[in-house]
C-alpha cells in the first residue's frame, strides 16, 4: 500500500502568501514583475538583452534579475544593456520562490523601476509551480526544441500569459512546424498569444516589452484556463522520482492516482490550484528536482 504525505501543498501555500504580499508591495510602488520561464538554451538571455536595450532607448525604467544554479554569465551579458542587473545563484535549487525574490530585491531594486524582468532558472518543471508575485508570466520555446514542447510541459505552457517562440531565423533549418506548435499551445492554453521572435535578426523584439508595459498600466493579461476557477484549491501533480524499496505513501481523502512501480516511481494526480486575480496563475506541483 502506498501512503504519501504531501508537504508540498503547505510549501506552495506559504509561497502563494508571500507572492501576494510581494505583488501588493511592488504594485503600490508602481513596479510590475515579468516572470520569464524556458528550457536551458532557449535564447531567453539573448532576447531579454535586446528587450532591455529597447527599454533603455525608450527611457522606460527597467531592471533585471537572473537566476542560475551557478555562474554569473547571464548577469554579465544583461548588464551590457546598461540597466540595473542582479545575479541570483540558487546553489542547486531548480526554481525561484517568492520569499527568495523578495529578499534579493530589498535594498537593490531602484525606486523608479517600472518593470522588473525575472529570468527564472532554466527549467520548465519546477518554476511553473511558483508564483513570484508577477504581473505577467512569459514562457519561451525555441524552434530548435521541437513543436511538441507545450504537450510535454503542459503546466508551464498552460499557465503562460504570453508564449514567445525564439530563434525563428533557424526555423527552416530545423524544419520547425509553426502550425503544429500553435495547435499544441492552443490545446493546453486556449487563447494565449504566441509571438515569433529572433534576437539575432530583430524579429519580434519589443513585443514582450509592449505586453509587459500594457499589463503594468492595468490592461488585463490573458487568464489561462487553469486559473479561471475562482477560489479553487485543487492541485495538479506530475512527478517521477526514485524511491527506496518498501516506501509508503499517504493520500488525503478523495485523492486518486495511478502508479507504475519498477526502478522508479511515477505519479499523476488531477486538478489545479487556481487564483482568480489578474496577473496571477494556477499552481501545479511538479516533483522533479535536480
Short mmCIF file of C-alpha atoms in Angstrom, two decimals:
data_model
loop_
_atom_site.label_atom_id
_atom_site.label_comp_id
_atom_site.label_asym_id
_atom_site.label_seq_id
_atom_site.Cartn_x
_atom_site.Cartn_y
_atom_site.Cartn_z
CA UNK A 1 0.00 0.00 0.00
CA UNK A 2 1.28 3.45 -0.86
CA UNK A 3 0.88 6.34 1.54
CA UNK A 4 2.03 9.81 0.52
CA UNK A 5 2.41 12.75 2.85
CA UNK A 6 2.23 15.75 0.53
CA UNK A 7 4.09 18.50 2.32
CA UNK A 8 4.43 20.39 -0.95
CA UNK A 9 0.89 21.75 -0.58
CA UNK A 10 1.95 23.60 2.57
CA UNK A 11 5.11 24.85 0.85
CA UNK A 12 3.11 26.20 -2.08
CA UNK A 13 0.54 27.80 0.20
CA UNK A 14 3.34 29.64 2.02
CA UNK A 15 4.86 30.70 -1.30
CA UNK A 16 1.47 31.96 -2.56
CA UNK A 17 1.01 34.08 0.55
CA UNK A 18 4.44 35.60 0.10
CA UNK A 19 3.75 36.22 -3.59
CA UNK A 20 0.53 38.07 -2.80
CA UNK A 21 2.35 40.28 -0.31
CA UNK A 22 5.20 40.98 -2.74
CA UNK A 23 2.78 41.73 -5.58
CA UNK A 24 0.91 44.22 -3.42
CA UNK A 25 4.13 45.93 -2.31
CA UNK A 26 5.52 46.23 -5.82
CA UNK A 27 2.19 47.37 -7.27
CA UNK A 28 1.98 50.09 -4.63
CA UNK A 29 5.36 51.44 -5.74
CA UNK A 30 4.46 51.17 -9.43
CA UNK A 31 6.61 48.17 -10.34
CA UNK A 32 5.38 45.22 -12.39
CA UNK A 33 7.20 41.87 -12.47
CA UNK A 34 7.64 39.80 -15.63
CA UNK A 35 8.42 36.16 -14.81
CA UNK A 36 10.25 34.52 -17.76
CA UNK A 37 10.41 30.72 -17.95
CA UNK A 38 12.08 28.46 -20.50
CA UNK A 39 14.33 25.48 -21.02
CA UNK A 40 18.10 25.98 -20.84
CA UNK A 41 19.47 27.25 -24.14
CA UNK A 42 16.17 28.63 -25.42
CA UNK A 43 17.70 32.04 -26.11
CA UNK A 44 15.89 33.91 -23.35
CA UNK A 45 19.01 35.81 -22.25
CA UNK A 46 19.72 36.99 -25.79
CA UNK A 47 16.13 38.13 -26.29
CA UNK A 48 15.96 39.75 -22.86
CA UNK A 49 19.14 41.70 -23.58
CA UNK A 50 17.51 43.14 -26.72
CA UNK A 51 14.33 43.99 -24.76
CA UNK A 52 16.34 45.77 -22.05
CA UNK A 53 18.26 47.79 -24.64
CA UNK A 54 14.99 48.83 -26.26
CA UNK A 55 13.50 49.80 -22.89
CA UNK A 56 16.51 52.00 -22.22
CA UNK A 57 16.15 53.62 -25.65
CA UNK A 58 12.52 54.37 -24.81
CA UNK A 59 13.51 55.73 -21.37
CA UNK A 60 11.46 53.06 -19.59
CA UNK A 61 12.95 52.42 -16.12
CA UNK A 62 13.60 48.67 -16.05
CA UNK A 63 15.75 46.23 -14.11
CA UNK A 64 16.56 42.55 -14.48
CA UNK A 65 17.20 39.74 -12.04
CA UNK A 66 18.54 36.48 -13.42
CA UNK A 67 18.71 33.14 -11.60
CA UNK A 68 21.04 30.23 -12.24
CA UNK A 69 22.39 27.28 -10.32
CA UNK A 70 25.93 28.55 -10.91
CA UNK A 71 27.99 31.22 -12.76
CA UNK A 72 27.20 34.89 -13.33
CA UNK A 73 27.39 34.63 -17.11
CA UNK A 74 23.83 35.78 -17.78
CA UNK A 75 24.10 38.81 -15.49
CA UNK A 76 27.30 39.88 -17.24
CA UNK A 77 25.53 39.69 -20.60
CA UNK A 78 22.41 41.53 -19.44
CA UNK A 79 24.47 44.26 -17.76
CA UNK A 80 25.72 45.28 -21.20
CA UNK A 81 22.29 46.88 -21.68
CA UNK A 82 23.16 49.49 -19.06
CA UNK A 83 20.16 48.76 -16.81
CA UNK A 84 20.39 47.55 -13.18
CA UNK A 85 21.02 43.79 -13.18
CA UNK A 86 21.39 41.30 -10.33
CA UNK A 87 22.50 37.66 -10.43
CA UNK A 88 20.96 35.15 -8.03
CA UNK A 89 22.75 31.84 -7.54
CA UNK A 90 20.38 29.16 -6.25
CA UNK A 91 23.09 26.66 -5.31
CA UNK A 92 21.25 23.75 -6.88
CA UNK A 93 17.65 24.80 -6.29
CA UNK A 94 15.73 24.37 -9.55
CA UNK A 95 13.44 27.41 -9.17
CA UNK A 96 12.95 30.78 -7.55
CA UNK A 97 10.42 31.30 -4.76
CA UNK A 98 8.61 34.47 -3.75
CA UNK A 99 10.50 34.81 -0.46
CA UNK A 100 13.83 34.43 -2.26
CA UNK A 101 12.89 37.11 -4.78
CA UNK A 102 11.66 39.49 -2.09
CA UNK A 103 14.90 39.08 -0.16
CA UNK A 104 17.06 39.85 -3.19
CA UNK A 105 15.02 42.93 -4.09
CA UNK A 106 15.43 44.61 -0.70
CA UNK A 107 17.93 47.40 -0.86
CA UNK A 108 18.71 46.75 -4.53
CA UNK A 109 15.71 47.49 -6.75
CA UNK A 110 15.69 51.19 -7.77
CA UNK A 111 12.63 53.07 -6.54
CA UNK A 112 11.58 54.23 -10.00
CA UNK A 113 11.64 50.76 -11.61
CA UNK A 114 8.62 50.37 -13.89
CA UNK A 115 9.32 46.80 -14.99
CA UNK A 116 11.36 44.09 -13.33
CA UNK A 117 12.23 41.22 -15.66
CA UNK A 118 12.97 38.00 -13.78
CA UNK A 119 14.86 35.39 -15.79
CA UNK A 120 13.95 32.23 -13.89
CA UNK A 121 16.13 29.14 -13.65
CA UNK A 122 16.28 27.31 -16.99
CA UNK A 123 13.69 24.63 -16.32
CA UNK A 124 10.11 24.03 -17.48
CA UNK A 125 9.12 21.88 -14.49
CA UNK A 126 9.79 23.32 -11.03
CA UNK A 127 9.42 27.06 -11.76
CA UNK A 128 5.95 26.51 -13.20
CA UNK A 129 4.53 25.92 -9.72
CA UNK A 130 5.80 29.05 -8.02
CA UNK A 131 4.05 32.41 -8.16
CA UNK A 132 6.68 35.14 -7.80
CA UNK A 133 4.21 37.98 -7.44
CA UNK A 134 4.40 38.58 -11.18
CA UNK A 135 2.11 40.74 -13.26
CA UNK A 136 2.91 38.83 -16.43
CA UNK A 137 4.18 35.27 -16.90
CA UNK A 138 6.01 34.57 -20.16
CA UNK A 139 7.10 31.15 -21.40
CA UNK A 140 9.69 30.87 -24.16
CA UNK A 141 10.43 27.99 -26.52
CA UNK A 142 12.99 27.94 -29.31
CA UNK A 143 12.29 26.42 -32.72
CA UNK A 144 15.18 24.01 -32.08
CA UNK A 145 13.27 22.37 -29.21
CA UNK A 146 10.52 20.96 -31.42
CA UNK A 147 6.80 21.57 -31.78
CA UNK A 148 5.73 19.19 -29.01
CA UNK A 149 7.16 21.15 -26.04
CA UNK A 150 3.72 22.51 -25.00
CA UNK A 151 2.38 18.96 -24.79
CA UNK A 152 5.41 17.68 -22.89
CA UNK A 153 5.27 20.55 -20.38
CA UNK A 154 1.55 21.36 -20.14
CA UNK A 155 1.80 23.07 -16.75
CA UNK A 156 4.43 25.59 -17.86
CA UNK A 157 2.69 26.40 -21.13
CA UNK A 158 -0.79 26.02 -19.64
CA UNK A 159 -0.14 28.80 -17.11
CA UNK A 160 1.56 31.20 -19.52
CA UNK A 161 0.04 34.60 -20.18
CA UNK A 162 2.28 35.06 -23.22
CA UNK A 163 4.16 32.45 -25.27
CA UNK A 164 7.26 33.54 -27.17
CA UNK A 165 8.95 31.47 -29.87
CA UNK A 166 12.67 32.23 -30.19
CA UNK A 167 15.38 31.62 -32.80
CA UNK A 168 12.94 31.76 -35.70
CA UNK A 169 15.87 32.50 -38.02
CA UNK A 170 16.65 28.77 -37.63
CA UNK A 171 13.09 27.58 -38.27
CA UNK A 172 13.67 26.45 -41.83
CA UNK A 173 16.95 24.73 -40.99
CA UNK A 174 15.34 22.63 -38.24
CA UNK A 175 12.06 22.14 -40.14
CA UNK A 176 10.01 23.83 -37.42
CA UNK A 177 6.27 23.34 -37.90
CA UNK A 178 4.73 26.61 -36.69
CA UNK A 179 1.15 25.48 -37.25
CA UNK A 180 1.67 22.35 -35.17
CA UNK A 181 3.30 24.35 -32.37
CA UNK A 182 0.43 26.83 -32.29
CA UNK A 183 -2.09 23.98 -32.24
CA UNK A 184 -0.30 22.37 -29.28
CA UNK A 185 -0.21 25.66 -27.38
CA UNK A 186 -3.91 26.18 -28.05
CA UNK A 187 -4.64 22.70 -26.76
CA UNK A 188 -3.12 23.38 -23.31
CA UNK A 189 -3.83 27.12 -23.10
CA UNK A 190 -6.67 28.28 -25.36
CA UNK A 191 -6.48 31.89 -26.42
CA UNK A 192 -2.96 32.71 -25.25
CA UNK A 193 -0.95 34.94 -27.59
CA UNK A 194 2.04 33.42 -29.41
CA UNK A 195 4.78 35.81 -30.56
CA UNK A 196 7.53 34.85 -33.01
CA UNK A 197 10.98 36.34 -32.39
CA UNK A 198 14.59 36.28 -33.50
CA UNK A 199 17.06 38.12 -31.26
CA UNK A 200 19.68 37.78 -33.99
CA UNK A 201 17.59 39.42 -36.71
CA UNK A 202 15.43 41.64 -34.52
CA UNK A 203 12.15 39.97 -35.39
CA UNK A 204 9.52 40.47 -32.71
CA UNK A 205 11.88 42.40 -30.43
CA UNK A 206 9.82 44.78 -28.31
CA UNK A 207 6.72 42.60 -28.18
CA UNK A 208 7.48 41.34 -24.68
CA UNK A 209 8.25 44.88 -23.52
CA UNK A 210 5.00 46.18 -25.03
CA UNK A 211 2.90 43.44 -23.41
CA UNK A 212 4.60 43.99 -20.06
CA UNK A 213 4.00 47.74 -20.16
CA UNK A 214 0.36 47.18 -21.07
CA UNK A 215 -0.07 44.85 -18.10
CA UNK A 216 1.72 47.33 -15.84
CA UNK A 217 -0.69 50.02 -17.00
CA UNK A 218 -3.65 47.89 -16.00
CA UNK A 219 -4.56 46.02 -19.18
CA UNK A 220 -5.84 42.61 -18.05
CA UNK A 221 -3.41 39.90 -19.18
CA UNK A 222 -4.60 36.62 -20.62
CA UNK A 223 -6.14 34.37 -17.95
CA UNK A 224 -5.26 30.72 -18.62
CA UNK A 225 -7.95 28.08 -18.29
CA UNK A 226 -6.08 26.68 -15.28
CA UNK A 227 -6.59 29.99 -13.48
CA UNK A 228 -10.22 30.63 -14.32
CA UNK A 229 -11.92 28.82 -11.46
CA UNK A 230 -12.32 31.29 -8.64
CA UNK A 231 -11.34 30.15 -5.16
CA UNK A 232 -10.44 26.66 -6.39
CA UNK A 233 -7.76 24.88 -4.41
CA UNK A 234 -7.06 21.63 -6.10
CA UNK A 235 -3.70 20.55 -7.46
CA UNK A 236 -2.09 19.02 -10.50
CA UNK A 237 0.83 16.73 -9.76
CA UNK A 238 3.24 15.24 -12.22
CA UNK A 239 6.43 13.72 -10.93
CA UNK A 240 8.88 10.97 -11.36
CA UNK A 241 11.40 10.13 -8.69
CA UNK A 242 13.23 7.07 -7.39
CA UNK A 243 12.05 5.74 -4.04
CA UNK A 244 13.62 3.17 -1.75
CA UNK A 245 12.21 -0.31 -1.53
CA UNK A 246 9.37 -0.59 0.96
CA UNK A 247 8.37 3.09 0.68
CA UNK A 248 4.96 4.20 1.89
CA UNK A 249 2.60 6.91 0.72
CA UNK A 250 -0.27 8.63 2.43
CA UNK A 251 -3.03 10.33 0.45
CA UNK A 252 -5.68 12.79 1.58
CA UNK A 253 -9.34 11.78 1.32
CA UNK A 254 -10.67 11.81 -2.22
CA UNK A 255 -7.19 11.63 -3.72
CA UNK A 256 -6.85 9.49 -6.82
CA UNK A 257 -3.68 8.45 -8.55
CA UNK A 258 -2.10 5.94 -10.84
CA UNK A 259 1.17 4.20 -10.16
CA UNK A 260 3.75 2.31 -12.09
CA UNK A 261 6.40 0.67 -9.92
CA UNK A 262 9.71 -0.54 -11.14
CA UNK A 263 13.05 1.07 -10.62
CA UNK A 264 11.27 4.40 -10.50
CA UNK A 265 8.01 5.66 -9.03
CA UNK A 266 5.56 7.65 -11.14
CA UNK A 267 2.53 9.66 -10.15
CA UNK A 268 -0.19 11.53 -11.89
CA UNK A 269 -2.85 13.39 -9.97
CA UNK A 270 -5.61 15.57 -11.33
CA UNK A 271 -6.59 19.13 -10.51
CA UNK A 272 -5.25 22.67 -10.41
CA UNK A 273 -4.53 25.25 -7.75
CA UNK A 274 -6.12 28.36 -9.18
CA UNK A 275 -6.07 32.05 -8.38
CA UNK A 276 -8.76 34.35 -9.76
CA UNK A 277 -6.68 37.54 -9.62
CA UNK A 278 -5.43 39.23 -12.83
CA UNK A 279 -1.73 38.73 -13.19
CA UNK A 280 -1.67 35.54 -11.11
CA UNK A 281 -1.58 31.93 -12.11
CA UNK A 282 -2.72 28.48 -11.17
CA UNK A 283 -0.21 26.37 -9.30
CA UNK A 284 0.77 22.85 -10.22
CA UNK A 285 3.01 20.67 -8.15
CA UNK A 286 5.85 19.01 -10.03
CA UNK A 287 8.09 16.59 -8.23
CA UNK A 288 11.20 16.55 -10.41
CA UNK A 289 14.22 18.23 -8.85
CA UNK A 290 17.89 18.08 -9.74
#
